[in-house]
Coordinates of C-alpha atoms and ligand atoms in Angstrom, one line a residue:
X1 CA -0.1 0.2 0.0
X2 CA 1.4 3.5 -0.8
X3 CA 2.5 5.9 2.0
X4 CA 0.7 9.2 2.2
X5 CA 3.9 11.0 0.8
X6 CA 3.9 8.5 -2.0
X7 CA 0.2 9.1 -3.0
X8 CA 0.5 12.9 -2.8
X9 CA 3.5 12.9 -5.0
X10 CA 1.6 10.6 -7.8
X11 CA -1.4 12.9 -7.4
X12 CA 0.6 15.9 -7.8
X13 CA 2.6 14.6 -10.8
X14 CA -0.8 13.6 -12.7
X15 CA -2.1 17.4 -12.2
X16 CA -1.5 19.3 -15.5
X17 CA -2.3 23.1 -14.5
X18 CA -4.9 24.9 -16.6
X19 CA -3.5 26.5 -19.8
X20 CA -2.1 29.8 -19.6
X21 CA -4.0 30.5 -23.0
X22 CA -7.0 28.5 -23.3
X23 CA -8.1 28.4 -20.0
X24 CA -8.2 32.2 -19.1
X25 CA -11.1 34.6 -18.8
X26 CA -10.8 38.5 -18.6
X27 CA -13.0 39.8 -15.7
X28 CA -13.9 43.0 -14.3
X29 CA -11.3 44.1 -11.6
X30 CA -14.2 44.3 -8.9
X31 CA -15.2 40.9 -9.4
X32 CA -11.5 39.6 -9.4
X33 CA -11.2 39.1 -5.8
X34 CA -10.0 35.5 -4.9
X35 CA -9.1 34.7 -8.4
X36 CA -5.8 33.6 -9.9
X37 CA -3.9 35.8 -12.0
X38 CA -3.4 34.0 -15.5
X39 CA -0.6 36.2 -16.9
X40 CA 2.2 38.6 -15.5
X41 CA 1.1 42.1 -15.4
X42 CA 3.5 44.9 -16.2
X43 CA 2.7 48.9 -15.9
X44 CA 3.8 51.6 -18.3
X45 CA 3.4 53.8 -15.2
X46 CA 6.4 54.6 -12.6
X47 CA 5.5 54.3 -8.9
X48 CA 5.6 56.9 -7.7
X49 CA 4.4 58.8 -11.0
X50 CA 6.2 62.0 -10.1
X51 CA 9.1 63.1 -7.6
X52 CA 6.6 64.3 -4.9
X53 CA 6.8 65.2 -1.5
X54 CA 6.7 63.0 1.6
X55 CA 5.6 65.8 4.1
X56 CA 3.6 69.0 4.2
X57 CA 6.6 71.7 4.2
X58 CA 8.4 73.5 1.7
X59 CA 10.2 72.6 -1.3
X60 CA 13.8 74.3 -1.4
X61 CA 17.4 73.9 -2.8
X62 CA 19.5 72.1 -0.3
X63 CA 22.2 74.1 -1.2
X64 CA 20.6 77.2 0.0
X65 CA 19.5 75.7 3.6
X66 CA 22.2 73.1 4.4
X67 CA 24.0 75.5 7.1
X68 CA 21.0 77.3 8.6
X69 CA 20.0 76.7 12.4
X70 CA 17.3 78.3 14.8
X71 CA 20.0 81.0 15.5
X72 CA 20.9 81.6 11.8
X73 CA 17.7 81.0 9.8
X74 CA 17.8 81.2 6.2
X75 CA 15.0 83.3 4.9
X76 CA 13.3 82.6 1.3
X77 CA 10.6 84.1 -0.7
X78 CA 7.5 81.8 -1.2
X79 CA 6.7 81.8 -5.0
X80 CA 4.0 78.9 -5.4
X81 CA 1.8 77.0 -3.4
X82 CA 1.8 73.2 -4.4
X83 CA -1.1 71.2 -3.4
X84 CA -1.6 67.5 -4.5
X85 CA -2.8 67.3 -7.8
X86 CA -1.3 70.5 -9.0
X87 CA 1.2 70.7 -11.7
X88 CA 3.8 73.4 -10.5
X89 CA 4.2 76.3 -12.8
X90 CA 7.6 77.7 -11.6
X91 CA 11.3 76.8 -11.2
X92 CA 12.7 77.2 -8.1
X93 CA 15.6 79.4 -7.9
X94 CA 18.2 80.3 -5.3
X95 CA 16.7 82.1 -2.3
X96 CA 13.2 80.8 -3.2
X97 CA 10.7 78.1 -2.0
X98 CA 7.6 76.6 -2.7
X99 CA 4.8 75.8 0.0
X100 CA 4.1 72.1 -0.8
X101 CA 1.8 69.5 0.5
X102 CA 2.1 65.6 1.0
X103 CA 2.1 63.7 -2.3
X104 CA 2.3 67.2 -4.3
X105 CA 4.6 67.1 -7.3
X106 CA 7.9 68.8 -6.6
X107 CA 8.7 71.8 -8.5
X108 CA 11.7 72.1 -10.9
X109 CA 14.6 73.3 -9.3
X110 CA 14.1 72.1 -5.7
X111 CA 15.7 69.1 -4.4
X112 CA 14.6 68.9 -0.9
X113 CA 11.6 69.2 1.6
X114 CA 11.9 70.9 4.7
X115 CA 9.0 69.7 7.2
X116 CA 6.4 72.4 7.9
X117 CA 7.4 72.1 11.9
X118 CA 11.0 73.2 11.1
X119 CA 10.0 76.6 9.6
X120 CA 8.3 79.7 10.5
X121 CA 6.2 81.5 7.9
X122 CA 5.9 85.3 7.9
X123 CA 3.7 86.2 4.8
X124 CA 5.2 85.6 1.6
X125 CA 8.7 84.5 3.4
X126 CA 9.4 81.3 5.3
X127 CA 12.4 80.8 7.8
X128 CA 14.2 77.5 7.5
X129 CA 15.1 77.0 11.2
X130 CA 16.6 73.6 10.8
X131 CA 19.3 72.3 7.9
X132 CA 17.6 69.3 6.2
X133 CA 19.6 66.0 7.4
X134 CA 20.7 65.4 3.4
X135 CA 19.9 66.7 0.1
X136 CA 16.7 65.1 -1.2
X137 CA 15.1 64.7 2.2
X138 CA 11.6 63.9 2.1
X139 CA 11.3 63.4 -1.3
X140 CA 9.8 60.4 -2.7
X141 CA 11.3 59.8 -6.0
X142 CA 9.6 58.8 -9.4
X143 CA 9.8 54.8 -9.9
X144 CA 11.5 54.2 -6.6
X145 CA 8.6 51.7 -5.6
X146 CA 8.2 50.4 -8.8
X147 CA 9.6 51.1 -12.4
X148 CA 7.6 51.1 -15.7
X149 CA 8.1 47.9 -17.6
X150 CA 9.1 45.5 -14.9
X151 CA 6.7 42.6 -13.5
X152 CA 4.3 44.2 -11.5
X153 CA 2.2 41.3 -10.6
X154 CA 3.3 37.5 -11.6
X155 CA 1.1 35.1 -13.0
X156 CA -0.3 32.6 -10.4
X157 CA -0.5 35.4 -8.0
X158 CA -3.8 35.1 -6.0
X159 CA -6.0 38.3 -6.2
X160 CA -6.2 39.2 -2.5
X161 CA -7.1 42.8 -1.6
X162 CA -3.5 44.0 -1.9
X163 CA -3.1 42.8 -5.3
X164 CA -6.4 44.1 -6.0
X165 CA -5.2 47.7 -5.1
X166 CA -2.1 47.6 -7.0
X167 CA -4.0 46.4 -10.4
X168 CA -6.5 49.4 -9.5
X169 CA -3.4 52.0 -9.3
X170 CA -2.1 50.5 -12.4
X171 CA -5.3 51.5 -14.0
X172 CA -5.8 47.5 -15.2
X173 CA -9.2 47.2 -14.7
X174 CA -9.8 44.1 -16.8
X175 CA -8.0 41.0 -15.6
X176 CA -7.0 38.1 -17.1
X177 CA -7.7 35.0 -14.6
X178 CA -7.6 31.3 -14.8
X179 CA -11.4 30.2 -15.1
X180 CA -13.1 28.4 -12.1
X181 CA -12.5 24.8 -12.0
X182 CA -15.5 22.6 -12.4
X183 CA -15.9 19.5 -9.9
X184 CA -18.6 17.1 -10.2
X185 CA -19.6 15.4 -7.0
X186 CA -21.5 12.4 -6.8
X187 CA -22.5 10.3 -3.8
X188 CA -22.9 6.3 -4.1
X189 CA -25.0 4.2 -2.0
X190 CA -28.5 2.7 -1.6
X191 CA -28.6 3.7 1.7
X192 CA -28.5 7.3 1.0
X193 CA -31.2 10.1 1.0
X194 CA -31.0 14.0 0.5
X195 CA -31.7 16.0 3.5
X196 CA -35.1 17.1 2.3
X197 CA -36.3 13.5 2.0
X198 CA -37.9 11.5 5.0
X199 CA -35.4 9.4 6.6
X200 CA -36.8 5.4 6.4
X201 CA -35.3 2.8 8.9
X202 CA -31.6 1.9 7.9
X203 CA -31.2 5.1 5.7
X204 CA -28.6 7.8 6.0
X205 CA -28.5 11.3 4.9
X206 CA -26.1 12.3 2.1
X207 CA -24.0 14.6 4.2
X208 CA -21.0 14.3 1.8
X209 CA -22.5 15.9 -1.0
X210 CA -22.8 18.9 1.0
X211 CA -19.6 19.0 2.8
X212 CA -17.7 18.4 -0.6
X213 CA -20.0 21.3 -2.5
X214 CA -19.0 23.7 0.5
X215 CA -15.3 22.7 0.5
X216 CA -15.2 23.0 -3.6
X217 CA -16.9 26.7 -3.3
X218 CA -14.5 27.6 -0.6
X219 CA -11.6 26.7 -3.0
X220 CA -12.9 29.0 -5.7
X221 CA -14.0 26.3 -7.8
X222 CA -17.9 25.5 -9.3
X223 CA -19.6 22.4 -7.7
X224 CA -21.5 20.2 -10.0
X225 CA -23.8 18.1 -7.8
X226 CA -24.8 15.1 -9.4
X227 CA -26.7 13.8 -6.3
X228 CA -27.3 10.2 -5.2
X229 CA -26.3 7.3 -7.2
X230 CA -27.9 3.9 -6.2
X231 CA -25.3 1.0 -5.9
X232 CA -26.0 0.0 -9.6
X233 CA -23.6 -0.9 -11.9
X234 CA -25.6 0.8 -15.0
X235 CA -26.7 3.9 -13.1
X236 CA -23.1 4.3 -11.7
X237 CA -21.4 3.7 -15.0
X238 CA -24.0 6.6 -16.5
X239 CA -23.3 9.1 -13.7
X240 CA -19.5 8.8 -14.1
X241 CA -19.5 9.1 -17.8
X242 CA -21.6 12.3 -17.9
X243 CA -19.4 13.6 -14.9
X244 CA -16.2 13.1 -16.7
X245 CA -17.4 14.5 -20.0
X246 CA -18.1 18.0 -18.4
X247 CA -15.6 18.4 -15.2
X248 CA -12.2 18.9 -14.5
X249 CA -12.5 16.7 -11.4
X250 CA -14.8 14.4 -10.3
X251 CA -15.2 13.3 -6.7
X252 CA -17.0 10.4 -5.8
X253 CA -18.0 9.0 -2.4
X254 CA -18.6 5.5 -1.0
X255 CA -18.1 2.2 -2.9
X256 CA -14.5 2.1 -3.0
X257 CA -14.0 -0.4 0.0
X258 CA -14.1 -4.2 -0.9
X259 CA -17.9 -4.8 -0.2
X260 CA -20.1 -6.7 -2.8
X261 CA -21.3 -3.3 -3.8
X262 CA -18.3 -1.5 -4.9
X263 CA -18.3 -1.1 -8.6
X264 CA -16.2 2.1 -8.7
X265 CA -13.2 0.5 -9.9
X266 CA -14.6 -1.8 -12.4
X267 CA -16.6 1.0 -14.0
X268 CA -13.7 3.5 -14.3
X269 CA -11.8 0.6 -16.1
X270 CA -14.8 0.1 -18.5
X271 CA -15.0 3.8 -19.1
X272 CA -11.2 3.7 -20.1
X273 CA -9.8 5.5 -17.1
X274 CA -6.4 4.6 -15.6
X275 CA -6.3 3.9 -12.2
X276 CA -3.1 5.3 -10.2
X277 CA -4.1 4.8 -6.5
X278 CA -6.3 2.2 -5.1
X279 CA -5.4 2.6 -1.4
X280 CA -3.5 4.7 0.9
X281 CA -1.8 4.0 4.3
X282 CA -3.7 6.9 6.0
X283 CA -6.4 6.8 8.8
X284 CA -9.0 7.7 8.1
X285 CA -9.2 7.3 4.4
X286 CA -7.4 4.2 3.2
X287 CA -9.5 3.2 0.4
X288 CA -8.9 6.0 -2.0
X289 CA -9.3 5.7 -5.5
X290 CA -7.2 8.1 -8.2
X291 CA -7.8 7.8 -11.8
X292 CA -7.4 9.8 -14.8
X293 CA -9.5 10.0 -18.0
X294 CA -8.0 11.3 -21.4
X295 CA -10.4 13.5 -23.3
X296 CA -10.9 14.7 -26.6
X297 CA -13.3 17.3 -28.0
X298 CA -13.6 20.8 -29.1
X299 CA -15.2 22.2 -26.1
X300 CA -13.2 20.4 -23.4
X301 CA -10.4 22.6 -22.3
X302 CA -8.5 20.2 -20.2
X303 CA -7.0 17.3 -21.8
X304 CA -7.9 14.9 -18.9
X305 CA -10.2 14.5 -16.1
X306 CA -8.9 13.7 -12.8
X307 CA -11.2 11.4 -10.8
X308 CA -11.0 10.8 -6.9
X309 CA -13.1 8.1 -5.5
X310 CA -13.1 9.0 -1.8
X311 CA -14.2 6.9 1.0
X312 CA -17.9 7.2 2.1
X313 CA -17.4 7.7 5.8
X314 CA -18.2 11.5 6.2
X315 CA -14.7 12.2 8.4
X316 CA -12.7 10.0 5.7
X317 CA -14.0 11.9 2.6
X318 CA -13.3 15.5 4.5
X319 CA -9.8 14.1 5.6
X320 CA -8.7 12.8 2.2
X321 CA -10.2 16.0 0.5
X322 CA -8.1 18.1 2.4
X323 CA -4.9 16.0 2.4
X324 CA -4.8 14.9 -1.2
X325 CA -7.9 16.7 -3.1
X326 CA -7.2 20.6 -2.2
X327 CA -3.6 20.5 -3.3
X328 CA -4.2 18.9 -6.5
X329 CA -7.1 21.5 -7.2
X330 CA -4.7 24.3 -6.3
X331 CA -2.2 23.2 -8.8
X332 CA -4.8 22.5 -11.5
X333 CA -6.2 26.1 -10.8
X334 CA -2.8 27.7 -11.5
X335 CA -1.6 28.6 -8.3
X336 CA 2.0 29.3 -7.7
X337 CA 3.7 25.8 -6.1
X338 CA 4.3 27.5 -3.0
X339 CA 0.4 28.0 -2.5
X340 CA -0.4 24.5 -3.3
X341 CA -0.2 23.1 0.3
X342 CA -0.9 21.2 2.4
X343 CA 0.0 23.5 5.2
X344 CA 1.2 22.2 8.6
X345 CA 2.3 23.9 11.6
X346 CA 4.1 22.5 14.7
X347 CA 1.9 22.4 17.9
X348 CA 2.1 21.2 21.3
X349 CA -0.5 18.5 22.4
X350 CA -2.9 19.5 24.9
X351 CA -3.4 15.8 25.9
X352 CA -1.6 12.4 25.1
X353 CA -2.2 11.4 21.4
X354 CA -2.7 7.6 20.7
X355 CA -2.6 5.4 17.2
X356 CA -2.4 1.7 16.5
X357 CA 0.8 3.1 14.5
X358 CA -0.4 0.9 11.2
X359 CA -1.0 3.9 9.3
X360 CA -0.4 7.6 9.1
X361 CA -3.4 8.6 11.5
X362 CA -4.8 12.1 11.6
X363 CA -6.8 13.3 14.6
X364 CA -8.9 16.0 14.3
X365 CA -9.8 19.0 16.5
X366 CA -8.7 22.5 17.5
X367 CA -5.6 24.5 17.2
X368 CA -5.0 27.4 19.4
X369 CA -2.5 29.9 19.4
X370 CA -1.1 31.0 22.7
X371 CA 1.6 33.5 23.4
X372 CA 2.6 33.1 19.7
X373 CA 2.7 29.1 20.1
X374 CA 0.5 26.5 18.5
X375 CA -1.4 24.2 20.9
X376 CA -3.3 21.3 19.5
X377 CA -6.2 19.7 21.0
X378 CA -8.1 16.6 19.7
X379 CA -12.0 16.7 19.4
X380 CA -13.4 15.3 22.4
X381 CA -15.5 11.7 21.8
X382 CA -15.1 8.9 19.4
X383 CA -12.5 9.6 16.7
X384 CA -14.2 7.4 14.5
X385 CA -14.5 8.0 10.6
X386 CA -18.2 7.5 11.0
X387 CA -18.6 10.3 13.8
X388 CA -19.2 13.6 11.8
X389 CA -20.5 15.1 14.7
X390 CA -17.4 16.0 16.8
X391 CA -15.8 17.3 13.3
X392 CA -17.3 20.7 14.2
X393 CA -15.0 23.5 14.8
X394 CA -12.1 21.5 13.5
X395 CA -9.2 23.7 12.7
X396 CA -6.3 21.0 12.6
X397 CA -5.6 17.5 11.9
X398 CA -2.6 16.2 13.8
X399 CA -0.6 13.6 12.2
X400 CA 0.7 10.9 13.9
X401 CA 3.4 9.0 11.4
X402 CA 3.3 5.2 10.9
X403 CA 5.0 3.2 13.9
X404 CA 4.4 6.0 16.1
X405 CA 1.7 5.0 18.7
X406 CA 1.8 7.8 21.4
X407 CA 2.8 11.4 21.6
X408 CA 3.1 12.4 25.1
X409 CA 1.1 15.7 26.3
X410 CA 3.2 18.6 25.8
X411 CA 5.2 17.1 23.0
X412 CA 5.1 18.5 19.5
X413 CA 3.1 17.2 17.0
X414 CA 2.8 18.3 13.1
X415 CA -0.8 19.8 12.6
X416 CA -2.3 20.0 9.2
X417 CA -4.3 23.3 9.0
X418 CA -8.0 23.4 7.8
X419 CA -10.4 25.9 7.7
X420 CA -8.2 28.8 8.7
Ligands
AMP501 P1 -18.9 3.0 1.5 O1 -17.4 3.4 1.6 O2 -19.7 3.1 0.6 O3 -18.5 1.5 2.0 O4 -19.5 3.8 2.6 C1 -18.5 3.8 4.0 C2 -19.6 4.3 5.0 O5 -19.8 5.9 4.8 C3 -20.7 3.8 5.2 O6 -21.6 3.7 6.6 C4 -22.2 4.6 4.5 O7 -23.2 4.6 5.0 C5 -21.3 6.0 4.8 N1 -21.6 7.0 3.7 C6 -21.3 6.7 2.5 N2 -21.9 7.6 1.6 C7 -22.0 8.6 2.3 C8 -22.5 10.1 2.0 N3 -22.4 10.6 0.9 N4 -22.8 10.8 3.3 C9 -22.7 10.2 4.5 N5 -22.3 8.9 4.7 C10 -21.9 8.2 3.9
MG502 MG1 -21.5 2.4 0.2

């Protein structure tokens, strides 16, 4: 059986990121929050756009004021007032100054700003009481923050509020972003009913469909809910066939263990899929199927569909999504490699953690940040893969490596962060 690491690297190797030409849409900057930039953006503007003042004060020639002091102030003639947004009209000559406000354009001839607090104004004249520390003091130079023509934002950047602000400042109001992934979800099992249906004895509500739809939406992709498919060969084959023809990724849950009704693997093969993973040494989540389907066709963007047959147990399907599906989705979506995850932190365990040591074991619970250090507390109650109830408030999954059966209270443990 594959280790978690082996499975992870097989999965990531299978993923071919979206195409930076075909899988791109241009959208309004106001709608771009959370999307991934598909092309590197450069600007023809320098930042700052002009030499400008960092202070309210007076624009002067350094040579005029370099030797002044409170006892020997230099008196300059004010020839212009320059508020922000105004284009200076005068060139500052020796013994002259311009009144200037923060962000306003430096006038020609001046090279230094003296802050208002170090001056005294008398009518059309200003006394400079303190000599500036150096020439160019309080001048922000054109291009000091960014030079026109350089990469401003790289392809693969996530457009969070700072990136949105930068694009707005660069007047880039239509942005090329990768299209959203389409992820089909189907639940298999004769025992399943949807939440609005009355529950008969022996039945169970299909919570996985809802959990996965929420995870997919949270990841910025479009969930395509294909509903509950009975444990019937033909019905399942039809559902998977239609899913792989429209989605980038298909997630099925249930039917991947070795029970009598477990058809998924057989159907994948009959539909021309190639199976890469059948089981992983992980708890919960051992019966994990990963397959790819090659595709042809005009209206299909990606060349293949990635198929994950997740275990049916509600906790197992979430854990395997966080551990394996989410990084694959991030790679496919166009994220930079450093953003694929999964992301782990080191935390001190608040209680003893136990495992049988046979598989890499993920214990769910809460991460706390205490005086700058993480602490982990597993959810109380049964850590059973069928116990969905104590999964609420989960923010971390503590990882117990194979062969490790005990992590003592106070010891450090790696914790996979989820729902940050
Ligand atoms: P399976 O992998 O089909 O053998 O299912 C394992 C367990 O998970 C069984 O107890 C199922 O009833 C349960 N299960 C399967 N699918 C779902 C689902 N969509 N929502 C909630 N529980 C499920
Ligand atoms: Mg089943």
